[in-house]
Amino acid sequence: MTGRVGRPRGSPPRQPSGRDPDVPPRLSLGARSVAGQVFALQAFIVVLLIAAASLALVFQERYDTERDARHRSLAAAEAFAHAPGLPEALRSANPTSELQPLADAARRAAGVDFVAVMTPDGIRYTDSRPELIGKRATGDLSRAVGGQSFTEVFKGSPSDAVRAVVPVRDASGAVVGLVGTGIDVAKVSDVVQGQLPLLLGATAGALLLGTGGAALVSRRLRRQTRGLGEVEMARMNEHHEAVLHAVREGVLIISADQRLLLANDEARRLLNLAPDAERRHVSELGLDPRTTALLVSGRVATDEVHLAGDRLLAVNVRPTEPYAGHPSGSVMTLRDTTELAALSGRAEVARERLQLLYDAGGRIGTTLDVVRTAEELSEVAVPRFADFVTVELLEPVLKGEEPSPAAGAYTRMRRAAMSGVRTDQPLQPVGDIIRFEVPTAPMAAALDAGHAVLAADLNAAMGWRAQDEAGTRQALGYGLHSLISVPLQARGVVLGMANFWRAADTPEAFDEEDLSFAEELGARAAVSVDNARRFTREHATAVALQRSLLPRSLPDQSAVEVAFRYLPAQAGVGGDWFDVIPLAGARVALVVGDVVGHGVHAAATMGRLRTAVHNFSTLDVPPDELLGHLDELIHRIDQNESGTAGNGGDGGDGAGEAAGVTGATCLYAVYDPVSGLCTMASAGHPGPAVIRPDGGVEFPQLPAGLPLGVGGMPFEATELRLPEASRLVLFTDGLLEDRDRDFDTGLGLLAETLARHGRSPEQACADVLAALLSPEPSDDIALLVADTRRLEADRIAEWEVPADPAAVSRVRNAGSAQLAAWGLQDIASSAELILSELITNAIRYGTAPIRVRMLRDRNLICEVSDGSSTSPHLRYAATTDEGGRGLFLVAQFAERWGTRYTERGKVIWAELPLTGGPEPALPVMDLEALEDLAW
């Protein structure tokens, strides 16, 4: 309790200025005393009641007088209006002369101030004032004209009056006149004023009686309260009840001569005062010397801490106000803060630990990287819990593998992270192998026990000394003095070890509460480390699977010069893929696709799609038809796998639905280096970028196709005629889209990067990734850059073939001459045989037009096209068959052969290596005879 105090408890009551303290106080009705306030309140109530009663009497008298005036006026008017002969008098030639005397007599008889007889429109025939005769009466007379009698308080000319107006009726009941009587309002007021002396006398008497009674009550109350005011009485009660007994705060009141005037119960308990301590000098109370000096000095103090035995007291001192000439003393308040200080310290430590655990939950495990998770554990505990933190992990954990529980597996770990308040720590650096070979060392003991171990004093940790004597001496000399070792365990498996060190920067050693906290922090970190380890393992598995399914090298072909890049997402391997597939006729197929999702399933799905595209490409169908076959295949696979899951197979837990392929996209483009024509179709995939030889970048608009597996809509192909030295860029949407960039923004950035002229495909790939790759890609990226080439005209030979068997030999001879011009005499015989068989069968079984084309590329390509869509089939001819061996011979002599269909027929082609090799062991036959063989 602080502040200025008016009068200490136990001192005599404060006296008015100039009063001898030994003389009893005078009885007074001072306004500040309780008696004076009661008297004033009673007197006010008496006056208020008397005034209200007087006003009520005045108003009542006025009301009664006015009511009497109304009745008198109405009675006089009724009597005069119903007097016999009045209607006839009104019809006479001079009503005034006849009625005026009668009206005066009636006025005097009734005691009213006027009696006026009027026409229905208010013209006076008679009046007490002759000058008003013949004038119109003022006021509203309509009710009387309507036959209704009424009274009113009239205000107007010639004077205010209480008047009554009554209609005069003839024998037929018609209103023929009006009679008005009244009494002036001034006379009514005179009547009321005549009653005032009586009212005032009664009021004065009542006031004297009420005031006298109030004075008697106040005198009695004054004697009982000794003239004290309400504040002083309330203060006396508060001091007695609260200060002395109730409050848990000690109070000492000291007089000006440093003697104790009052001590409450709490002060006696805290200071252990004697029962008779009052009136003693403060130096005789047995207080702490510092506390005694404070009281003697008289200075003001606020929350100073003083000793009282084994207690800490918060002391406040304030001076009291002087009164009645007495000098000022002082008041001291005391609070016991011993338990509060200890409790506050523990509560603050607990709050900090909870906050640290909360921060650890948000800062540990932000990435799925094992080493980074260990670093986050070391960083979050320094310096709020430890001065240095080291984290060691088992080698398999760092690689994402399952740690081995074999004996001795935990004696070697690699230091993965270390943090400290300073950088000149004496501990082994990150990357070193840490051994735990001495069983009594804190680290080995913690691993063996499976829980945290406390070494409060490292000087006494003999096992730690035995582990590395030289390093121990260096660490102790540096100032390390306390250690907690915590094994990092998840699912019952040890993953590593976390060590929390304190040095000279924190003199307090770790205690048991710190041990529990360190174990909780280690348990949370271990879960994050294990999650990162499992992710590392799954990521490595998915990456390995994906790399095994993606092209390891691109096939040899001459149509395009290709460079590619593939980057898996940081969050996990996805299902993006690309491919370059050589086709017949020196053509090449460029493929890029994307499977929704990440992980092993997405990689496996990607492998299935890539295999399916390879298989369908052997059919050599247009891109739109190939995507149609692929869409039908995926739809059938999804149905089969969903049916398996629904029939109680392994997919009963939902795995069947998860294994679906729906949602994959694909872009398939076929480039022909002979014509420069590029045909492409898209199944929900972004179209390619086309860079013209002059550096212009275009994004051709492809018909929007649905993703694979959705079904229901056919795909549509688009043909582009590409100039020589054009560039095609195929990509997945992960290259363009990112957390902070939308597709259109990425497309503009890609166009700007690709516009750089004179760069190889490899350089273009590097430039694109440098410009568009984010630090942490959220999706896979597949990029394929292909520079198109054209097959030179001198490497192409074409002939039109009439539907005449005799034309076979001419074309064969022309082909032989072309082979000689190309320097391919070594394969001329095989080529002539193939040409003869293909041309003969086209003439025999096909339809016009028939064309022959030879292409000198990496292989010699022989093509025969006709307008028929019938497909030849390879078969074994019986010994008795006259034909059927043509395709068999073609298959034996050619390296590859096949059929592809066009819009107006088919093309049968065969490829031969440019260098001659050992020919098949077949009987030598005359080419002319071979022309008679059929398939």
PDB file of C-alpha atoms in Angstrom, residues 267-471:
ATOM      1  CA  ALA A 267       3.608  -6.971   8.761  1.00  0.00           C
ATOM      2  CA  ARG A 268       3.929  -8.745  12.118  1.00  0.00           C
ATOM      3  CA  ARG A 269       4.217 -12.088  10.324  1.00  0.00           C
ATOM      4  CA  LEU A 270       6.755 -10.960   7.737  1.00  0.00           C
ATOM      5  CA  LEU A 271       8.951  -9.021  10.203  1.00  0.00           C
ATOM      6  CA  ASN A 272       8.354 -11.314  13.185  1.00  0.00           C
ATOM      7  CA  LEU A 273       7.460  -8.315  15.396  1.00  0.00           C
ATOM      8  CA  ALA A 274       6.856  -8.600  19.133  1.00  0.00           C
ATOM      9  CA  PRO A 275       3.283  -8.265  20.425  1.00  0.00           C
ATOM     10  CA  ASP A 276       4.143  -4.985  22.163  1.00  0.00           C
ATOM     11  CA  ALA A 277       6.012  -3.470  19.230  1.00  0.00           C
ATOM     12  CA  GLU A 278       3.753  -0.383  19.004  1.00  0.00           C
ATOM     13  CA  ARG A 279       5.271   2.845  20.398  1.00  0.00           C
ATOM     14  CA  ARG A 280       8.762   1.400  20.117  1.00  0.00           C
ATOM     15  CA  HIS A 281      11.471   3.134  18.112  1.00  0.00           C
ATOM     16  CA  VAL A 282      12.169   1.483  14.766  1.00  0.00           C
ATOM     17  CA  SER A 283      15.725   0.713  15.856  1.00  0.00           C
ATOM     18  CA  GLU A 284      14.257  -1.474  18.628  1.00  0.00           C
ATOM     19  CA  LEU A 285      12.106  -3.632  16.330  1.00  0.00           C
ATOM     20  CA  GLY A 286      14.880  -6.034  15.319  1.00  0.00           C
ATOM     21  CA  LEU A 287      14.637  -5.225  11.593  1.00  0.00           C
ATOM     22  CA  ASP A 288      17.366  -5.702   9.013  1.00  0.00           C
ATOM     23  CA  PRO A 289      19.861  -2.779   9.334  1.00  0.00           C
ATOM     24  CA  ARG A 290      19.181  -1.727   5.762  1.00  0.00           C
ATOM     25  CA  THR A 291      15.437  -1.606   6.426  1.00  0.00           C
ATOM     26  CA  THR A 292      15.951   0.333   9.677  1.00  0.00           C
ATOM     27  CA  ALA A 293      18.147   2.858   7.885  1.00  0.00           C
ATOM     28  CA  LEU A 294      15.454   3.349   5.271  1.00  0.00           C
ATOM     29  CA  LEU A 295      12.811   4.116   7.906  1.00  0.00           C
ATOM     30  CA  VAL A 296      15.076   6.472   9.853  1.00  0.00           C
ATOM     31  CA  SER A 297      16.058   8.379   6.702  1.00  0.00           C
ATOM     32  CA  GLY A 298      12.457   9.176   5.840  1.00  0.00           C
ATOM     33  CA  ARG A 299      13.173   8.958   2.109  1.00  0.00           C
ATOM     34  CA  VAL A 300      10.686   7.690  -0.453  1.00  0.00           C
ATOM     35  CA  ALA A 301      11.256   4.116  -1.716  1.00  0.00           C
ATOM     36  CA  THR A 302       9.518   2.118  -4.437  1.00  0.00           C
ATOM     37  CA  ASP A 303       9.747  -1.710  -4.646  1.00  0.00           C
ATOM     38  CA  GLU A 304      13.155  -1.908  -3.005  1.00  0.00           C
ATOM     39  CA  VAL A 305      14.135  -5.477  -2.131  1.00  0.00           C
ATOM     40  CA  HIS A 306      15.068  -6.003   1.542  1.00  0.00           C
ATOM     41  CA  LEU A 307      15.905  -9.096   3.538  1.00  0.00           C
ATOM     42  CA  ALA A 308      13.795 -10.295   6.447  1.00  0.00           C
ATOM     43  CA  GLY A 309      15.332 -13.533   7.615  1.00  0.00           C
ATOM     44  CA  ASP A 310      15.177 -15.879   4.599  1.00  0.00           C
ATOM     45  CA  ARG A 311      12.575 -13.826   2.782  1.00  0.00           C
ATOM     46  CA  LEU A 312      12.812 -11.211   0.072  1.00  0.00           C
ATOM     47  CA  LEU A 313      10.481  -8.278   0.711  1.00  0.00           C
ATOM     48  CA  ALA A 314       9.468  -5.590  -1.783  1.00  0.00           C
ATOM     49  CA  VAL A 315       9.372  -2.372   0.300  1.00  0.00           C
ATOM     50  CA  ASN A 316       7.563   0.903  -0.480  1.00  0.00           C
ATOM     51  CA  VAL A 317       7.798   4.020   1.758  1.00  0.00           C
ATOM     52  CA  ARG A 318       5.692   7.176   1.460  1.00  0.00           C
ATOM     53  CA  PRO A 319       5.282  10.179   3.840  1.00  0.00           C
ATOM     54  CA  THR A 320       1.951  10.873   5.527  1.00  0.00           C
ATOM     55  CA  GLU A 321       0.241  14.251   5.335  1.00  0.00           C
ATOM     56  CA  PRO A 322       0.681  16.557   8.372  1.00  0.00           C
ATOM     57  CA  TYR A 323      -2.555  17.350  10.278  1.00  0.00           C
ATOM     58  CA  ALA A 324      -3.591  19.639  13.183  1.00  0.00           C
ATOM     59  CA  GLY A 325      -0.066  20.943  13.486  1.00  0.00           C
ATOM     60  CA  HIS A 326       1.437  17.484  13.881  1.00  0.00           C
ATOM     61  CA  PRO A 327       4.586  16.730  11.830  1.00  0.00           C
ATOM     62  CA  SER A 328       4.549  14.228   8.985  1.00  0.00           C
ATOM     63  CA  GLY A 329       5.332  10.559   9.576  1.00  0.00           C
ATOM     64  CA  SER A 330       5.699   7.735   7.075  1.00  0.00           C
ATOM     65  CA  VAL A 331       3.945   4.588   6.005  1.00  0.00           C
ATOM     66  CA  MET A 332       5.765   1.430   4.827  1.00  0.00           C
ATOM     67  CA  THR A 333       4.184  -1.402   2.833  1.00  0.00           C
ATOM     68  CA  LEU A 334       5.759  -4.854   2.508  1.00  0.00           C
ATOM     69  CA  ARG A 335       5.199  -7.679  -0.033  1.00  0.00           C
ATOM     70  CA  ASP A 336       6.717 -11.158   0.162  1.00  0.00           C
ATOM     71  CA  THR A 337       8.306 -11.804  -3.267  1.00  0.00           C
ATOM     72  CA  THR A 338      10.380 -14.867  -2.394  1.00  0.00           C
ATOM     73  CA  GLU A 339       8.071 -17.478  -3.947  1.00  0.00           C
ATOM     74  CA  LEU A 340       6.963 -15.113  -6.693  1.00  0.00           C
ATOM     75  CA  ALA A 341      10.544 -14.615  -7.866  1.00  0.00           C
ATOM     76  CA  ALA A 342      11.188 -18.344  -7.956  1.00  0.00           C
ATOM     77  CA  LEU A 343       7.877 -19.094  -9.638  1.00  0.00           C
ATOM     78  CA  SER A 344       8.334 -16.326 -12.191  1.00  0.00           C
ATOM     79  CA  GLY A 345      11.754 -17.662 -13.087  1.00  0.00           C
ATOM     80  CA  ARG A 346      10.451 -21.189 -13.591  1.00  0.00           C
ATOM     81  CA  ALA A 347       7.446 -19.989 -15.543  1.00  0.00           C
ATOM     82  CA  GLU A 348       9.633 -17.910 -17.834  1.00  0.00           C
ATOM     83  CA  VAL A 349      11.935 -20.859 -18.478  1.00  0.00           C
ATOM     84  CA  ALA A 350       8.938 -23.105 -19.224  1.00  0.00           C
ATOM     85  CA  ARG A 351       7.481 -20.511 -21.556  1.00  0.00           C
ATOM     86  CA  GLU A 352      10.764 -20.188 -23.427  1.00  0.00           C
ATOM     87  CA  ARG A 353      11.029 -23.964 -23.755  1.00  0.00           C
ATOM     88  CA  LEU A 354       7.492 -24.241 -25.109  1.00  0.00           C
ATOM     89  CA  GLN A 355       8.215 -21.477 -27.573  1.00  0.00           C
ATOM     90  CA  LEU A 356      11.412 -23.235 -28.623  1.00  0.00           C
ATOM     91  CA  LEU A 357       9.514 -26.497 -29.201  1.00  0.00           C
ATOM     92  CA  TYR A 358       6.937 -24.570 -31.213  1.00  0.00           C
ATOM     93  CA  ASP A 359       9.647 -22.943 -33.308  1.00  0.00           C
ATOM     94  CA  ALA A 360      11.348 -26.300 -33.767  1.00  0.00           C
ATOM     95  CA  GLY A 361       8.128 -27.752 -35.174  1.00  0.00           C
ATOM     96  CA  GLY A 362       8.073 -25.039 -37.814  1.00  0.00           C
ATOM     97  CA  ARG A 363      11.807 -24.895 -38.582  1.00  0.00           C
ATOM     98  CA  ILE A 364      12.866 -28.563 -38.512  1.00  0.00           C
ATOM     99  CA  GLY A 365      11.851 -30.587 -41.537  1.00  0.00           C
ATOM    100  CA  THR A 366      11.075 -27.746 -43.919  1.00  0.00           C
ATOM    101  CA  THR A 367      12.794 -29.740 -46.653  1.00  0.00           C
ATOM    102  CA  LEU A 368      12.976 -33.454 -47.354  1.00  0.00           C
ATOM    103  CA  ASP A 369      16.771 -33.401 -47.279  1.00  0.00           C
ATOM    104  CA  VAL A 370      18.460 -35.450 -44.562  1.00  0.00           C
ATOM    105  CA  VAL A 371      21.497 -33.188 -44.104  1.00  0.00           C
ATOM    106  CA  ARG A 372      19.453 -30.003 -44.154  1.00  0.00           C
ATOM    107  CA  THR A 373      17.111 -31.438 -41.515  1.00  0.00           C
ATOM    108  CA  ALA A 374      20.102 -32.144 -39.276  1.00  0.00           C
ATOM    109  CA  GLU A 375      21.341 -28.591 -39.816  1.00  0.00           C
ATOM    110  CA  GLU A 376      17.925 -27.209 -38.860  1.00  0.00           C
ATOM    111  CA  LEU A 377      18.023 -29.157 -35.591  1.00  0.00           C
ATOM    112  CA  SER A 378      21.424 -27.697 -34.717  1.00  0.00           C
ATOM    113  CA  GLU A 379      20.387 -24.176 -35.687  1.00  0.00           C
ATOM    114  CA  VAL A 380      17.112 -24.069 -33.746  1.00  0.00           C
ATOM    115  CA  ALA A 381      18.757 -25.004 -30.396  1.00  0.00           C
ATOM    116  CA  VAL A 382      21.568 -22.413 -30.534  1.00  0.00           C
ATOM    117  CA  PRO A 383      21.774 -20.197 -28.500  1.00  0.00           C
ATOM    118  CA  ARG A 384      18.378 -20.563 -26.806  1.00  0.00           C
ATOM    119  CA  PHE A 385      19.131 -23.967 -25.307  1.00  0.00           C
ATOM    120  CA  ALA A 386      22.758 -24.842 -25.907  1.00  0.00           C
ATOM    121  CA  ASP A 387      25.963 -23.054 -26.883  1.00  0.00           C
ATOM    122  CA  PHE A 388      26.956 -25.754 -29.369  1.00  0.00           C
ATOM    123  CA  VAL A 389      25.012 -28.545 -31.049  1.00  0.00           C
ATOM    124  CA  THR A 390      26.436 -31.401 -33.112  1.00  0.00           C
ATOM    125  CA  VAL A 391      24.376 -33.923 -35.074  1.00  0.00           C
ATOM    126  CA  GLU A 392      25.799 -37.243 -36.270  1.00  0.00           C
ATOM    127  CA  LEU A 393      23.951 -39.616 -38.607  1.00  0.00           C
ATOM    128  CA  LEU A 394      24.560 -43.184 -39.701  1.00  0.00           C
ATOM    129  CA  GLU A 395      25.960 -43.612 -43.200  1.00  0.00           C
ATOM    130  CA  PRO A 396      22.895 -45.524 -44.486  1.00  0.00           C
ATOM    131  CA  VAL A 397      20.632 -42.734 -43.254  1.00  0.00           C
ATOM    132  CA  LEU A 398      22.586 -40.145 -45.211  1.00  0.00           C
ATOM    133  CA  LYS A 399      22.060 -42.278 -48.328  1.00  0.00           C
ATOM    134  CA  GLY A 400      18.373 -42.806 -47.649  1.00  0.00           C
ATOM    135  CA  GLU A 401      18.802 -46.454 -46.738  1.00  0.00           C
ATOM    136  CA  GLU A 402      17.389 -48.344 -43.784  1.00  0.00           C
ATOM    137  CA  PRO A 403      19.946 -48.415 -40.938  1.00  0.00           C
ATOM    138  CA  SER A 404      21.155 -51.840 -39.937  1.00  0.00           C
ATOM    139  CA  PRO A 405      20.423 -52.910 -36.342  1.00  0.00           C
ATOM    140  CA  ALA A 406      23.412 -55.249 -36.338  1.00  0.00           C
ATOM    141  CA  ALA A 407      25.796 -55.263 -33.390  1.00  0.00           C
ATOM    142  CA  GLY A 408      28.315 -52.471 -33.536  1.00  0.00           C
ATOM    143  CA  ALA A 409      26.399 -50.618 -36.232  1.00  0.00           C
ATOM    144  CA  TYR A 410      26.047 -47.532 -34.030  1.00  0.00           C
ATOM    145  CA  THR A 411      29.719 -47.115 -33.092  1.00  0.00           C
ATOM    146  CA  ARG A 412      30.504 -45.076 -36.223  1.00  0.00           C
ATOM    147  CA  MET A 413      28.571 -42.068 -37.440  1.00  0.00           C
ATOM    148  CA  ARG A 414      29.308 -39.156 -39.716  1.00  0.00           C
ATOM    149  CA  ARG A 415      28.956 -35.625 -38.399  1.00  0.00           C
ATOM    150  CA  ALA A 416      26.190 -34.087 -40.531  1.00  0.00           C
ATOM    151  CA  ALA A 417      25.663 -30.689 -38.881  1.00  0.00           C
ATOM    152  CA  MET A 418      27.163 -28.393 -36.262  1.00  0.00           C
ATOM    153  CA  SER A 419      26.145 -24.967 -34.950  1.00  0.00           C
ATOM    154  CA  GLY A 420      27.501 -22.786 -32.168  1.00  0.00           C
ATOM    155  CA  VAL A 421      27.621 -19.350 -30.683  1.00  0.00           C
ATOM    156  CA  ARG A 422      31.167 -19.013 -32.002  1.00  0.00           C
ATOM    157  CA  THR A 423      33.043 -20.455 -34.961  1.00  0.00           C
ATOM    158  CA  ASP A 424      36.260 -21.391 -33.146  1.00  0.00           C
ATOM    159  CA  GLN A 425      34.802 -24.438 -31.400  1.00  0.00           C
ATOM    160  CA  PRO A 426      37.142 -27.344 -30.521  1.00  0.00           C
ATOM    161  CA  LEU A 427      34.770 -30.058 -31.835  1.00  0.00           C
ATOM    162  CA  GLN A 428      35.390 -32.194 -34.910  1.00  0.00           C
ATOM    163  CA  PRO A 429      34.131 -30.567 -38.124  1.00  0.00           C
ATOM    164  CA  VAL A 430      31.222 -31.621 -40.300  1.00  0.00           C
ATOM    165  CA  GLY A 431      32.028 -34.654 -42.456  1.00  0.00           C
ATOM    166  CA  ASP A 432      34.299 -36.383 -39.926  1.00  0.00           C
ATOM    167  CA  ILE A 433      33.646 -39.904 -38.725  1.00  0.00           C
ATOM    168  CA  ILE A 434      32.668 -39.891 -35.033  1.00  0.00           C
ATOM    169  CA  ARG A 435      33.275 -43.080 -33.051  1.00  0.00           C
ATOM    170  CA  PHE A 436      31.418 -44.151 -29.907  1.00  0.00           C
ATOM    171  CA  GLU A 437      33.555 -47.062 -28.747  1.00  0.00           C
ATOM    172  CA  VAL A 438      33.852 -46.414 -24.982  1.00  0.00           C
ATOM    173  CA  PRO A 439      30.640 -47.760 -23.372  1.00  0.00           C
ATOM    174  CA  THR A 440      30.802 -45.330 -20.426  1.00  0.00           C
ATOM    175  CA  ALA A 441      31.001 -42.219 -22.615  1.00  0.00           C
ATOM    176  CA  PRO A 442      27.739 -40.211 -22.580  1.00  0.00           C
ATOM    177  CA  MET A 443      27.160 -40.756 -26.319  1.00  0.00           C
ATOM    178  CA  ALA A 444      27.646 -44.523 -26.191  1.00  0.00           C
ATOM    179  CA  ALA A 445      25.611 -44.768 -22.998  1.00  0.00           C
ATOM    180  CA  ALA A 446      22.711 -42.895 -24.595  1.00  0.00           C
ATOM    181  CA  LEU A 447      22.777 -45.177 -27.651  1.00  0.00           C
ATOM    182  CA  ASP A 448      22.902 -48.264 -25.472  1.00  0.00           C
ATOM    183  CA  ALA A 449      20.083 -47.085 -23.162  1.00  0.00           C
ATOM    184  CA  GLY A 450      17.906 -45.748 -25.939  1.00  0.00           C
ATOM    185  CA  HIS A 451      17.252 -42.431 -24.190  1.00  0.00           C
ATOM    186  CA  ALA A 452      19.005 -39.135 -23.452  1.00  0.00           C
ATOM    187  CA  VAL A 453      21.963 -39.103 -21.041  1.00  0.00           C
ATOM    188  CA  LEU A 454      23.052 -36.086 -18.981  1.00  0.00           C
ATOM    189  CA  ALA A 455      26.686 -35.276 -18.189  1.00  0.00           C
ATOM    190  CA  ALA A 456      26.198 -32.223 -16.008  1.00  0.00           C
ATOM    191  CA  ASP A 457      29.949 -31.886 -15.298  1.00  0.00           C
ATOM    192  CA  LEU A 458      32.198 -32.915 -18.166  1.00  0.00           C
ATOM    193  CA  ASN A 459      35.228 -32.718 -15.898  1.00  0.00           C
ATOM    194  CA  ALA A 460      33.873 -35.785 -14.095  1.00  0.00           C
ATOM    195  CA  ALA A 461      32.870 -37.689 -17.280  1.00  0.00           C
ATOM    196  CA  MET A 462      35.707 -40.243 -17.304  1.00  0.00           C
ATOM    197  CA  GLY A 463      34.223 -42.196 -20.191  1.00  0.00           C
ATOM    198  CA  TRP A 464      34.235 -39.119 -22.373  1.00  0.00           C
ATOM    199  CA  ARG A 465      37.861 -38.488 -21.439  1.00  0.00           C
ATOM    200  CA  ALA A 466      38.780 -42.056 -22.368  1.00  0.00           C
ATOM    201  CA  GLN A 467      37.114 -41.731 -25.773  1.00  0.00           C
ATOM    202  CA  ASP A 468      39.509 -39.009 -26.989  1.00  0.00           C
ATOM    203  CA  GLU A 469      41.920 -37.779 -24.366  1.00  0.00           C
ATOM    204  CA  ALA A 470      43.580 -35.103 -26.486  1.00  0.00           C
ATOM    205  CA  GLY A 471      40.282 -33.758 -27.821  1.00  0.00           C
TER     206      GLY A 471
END
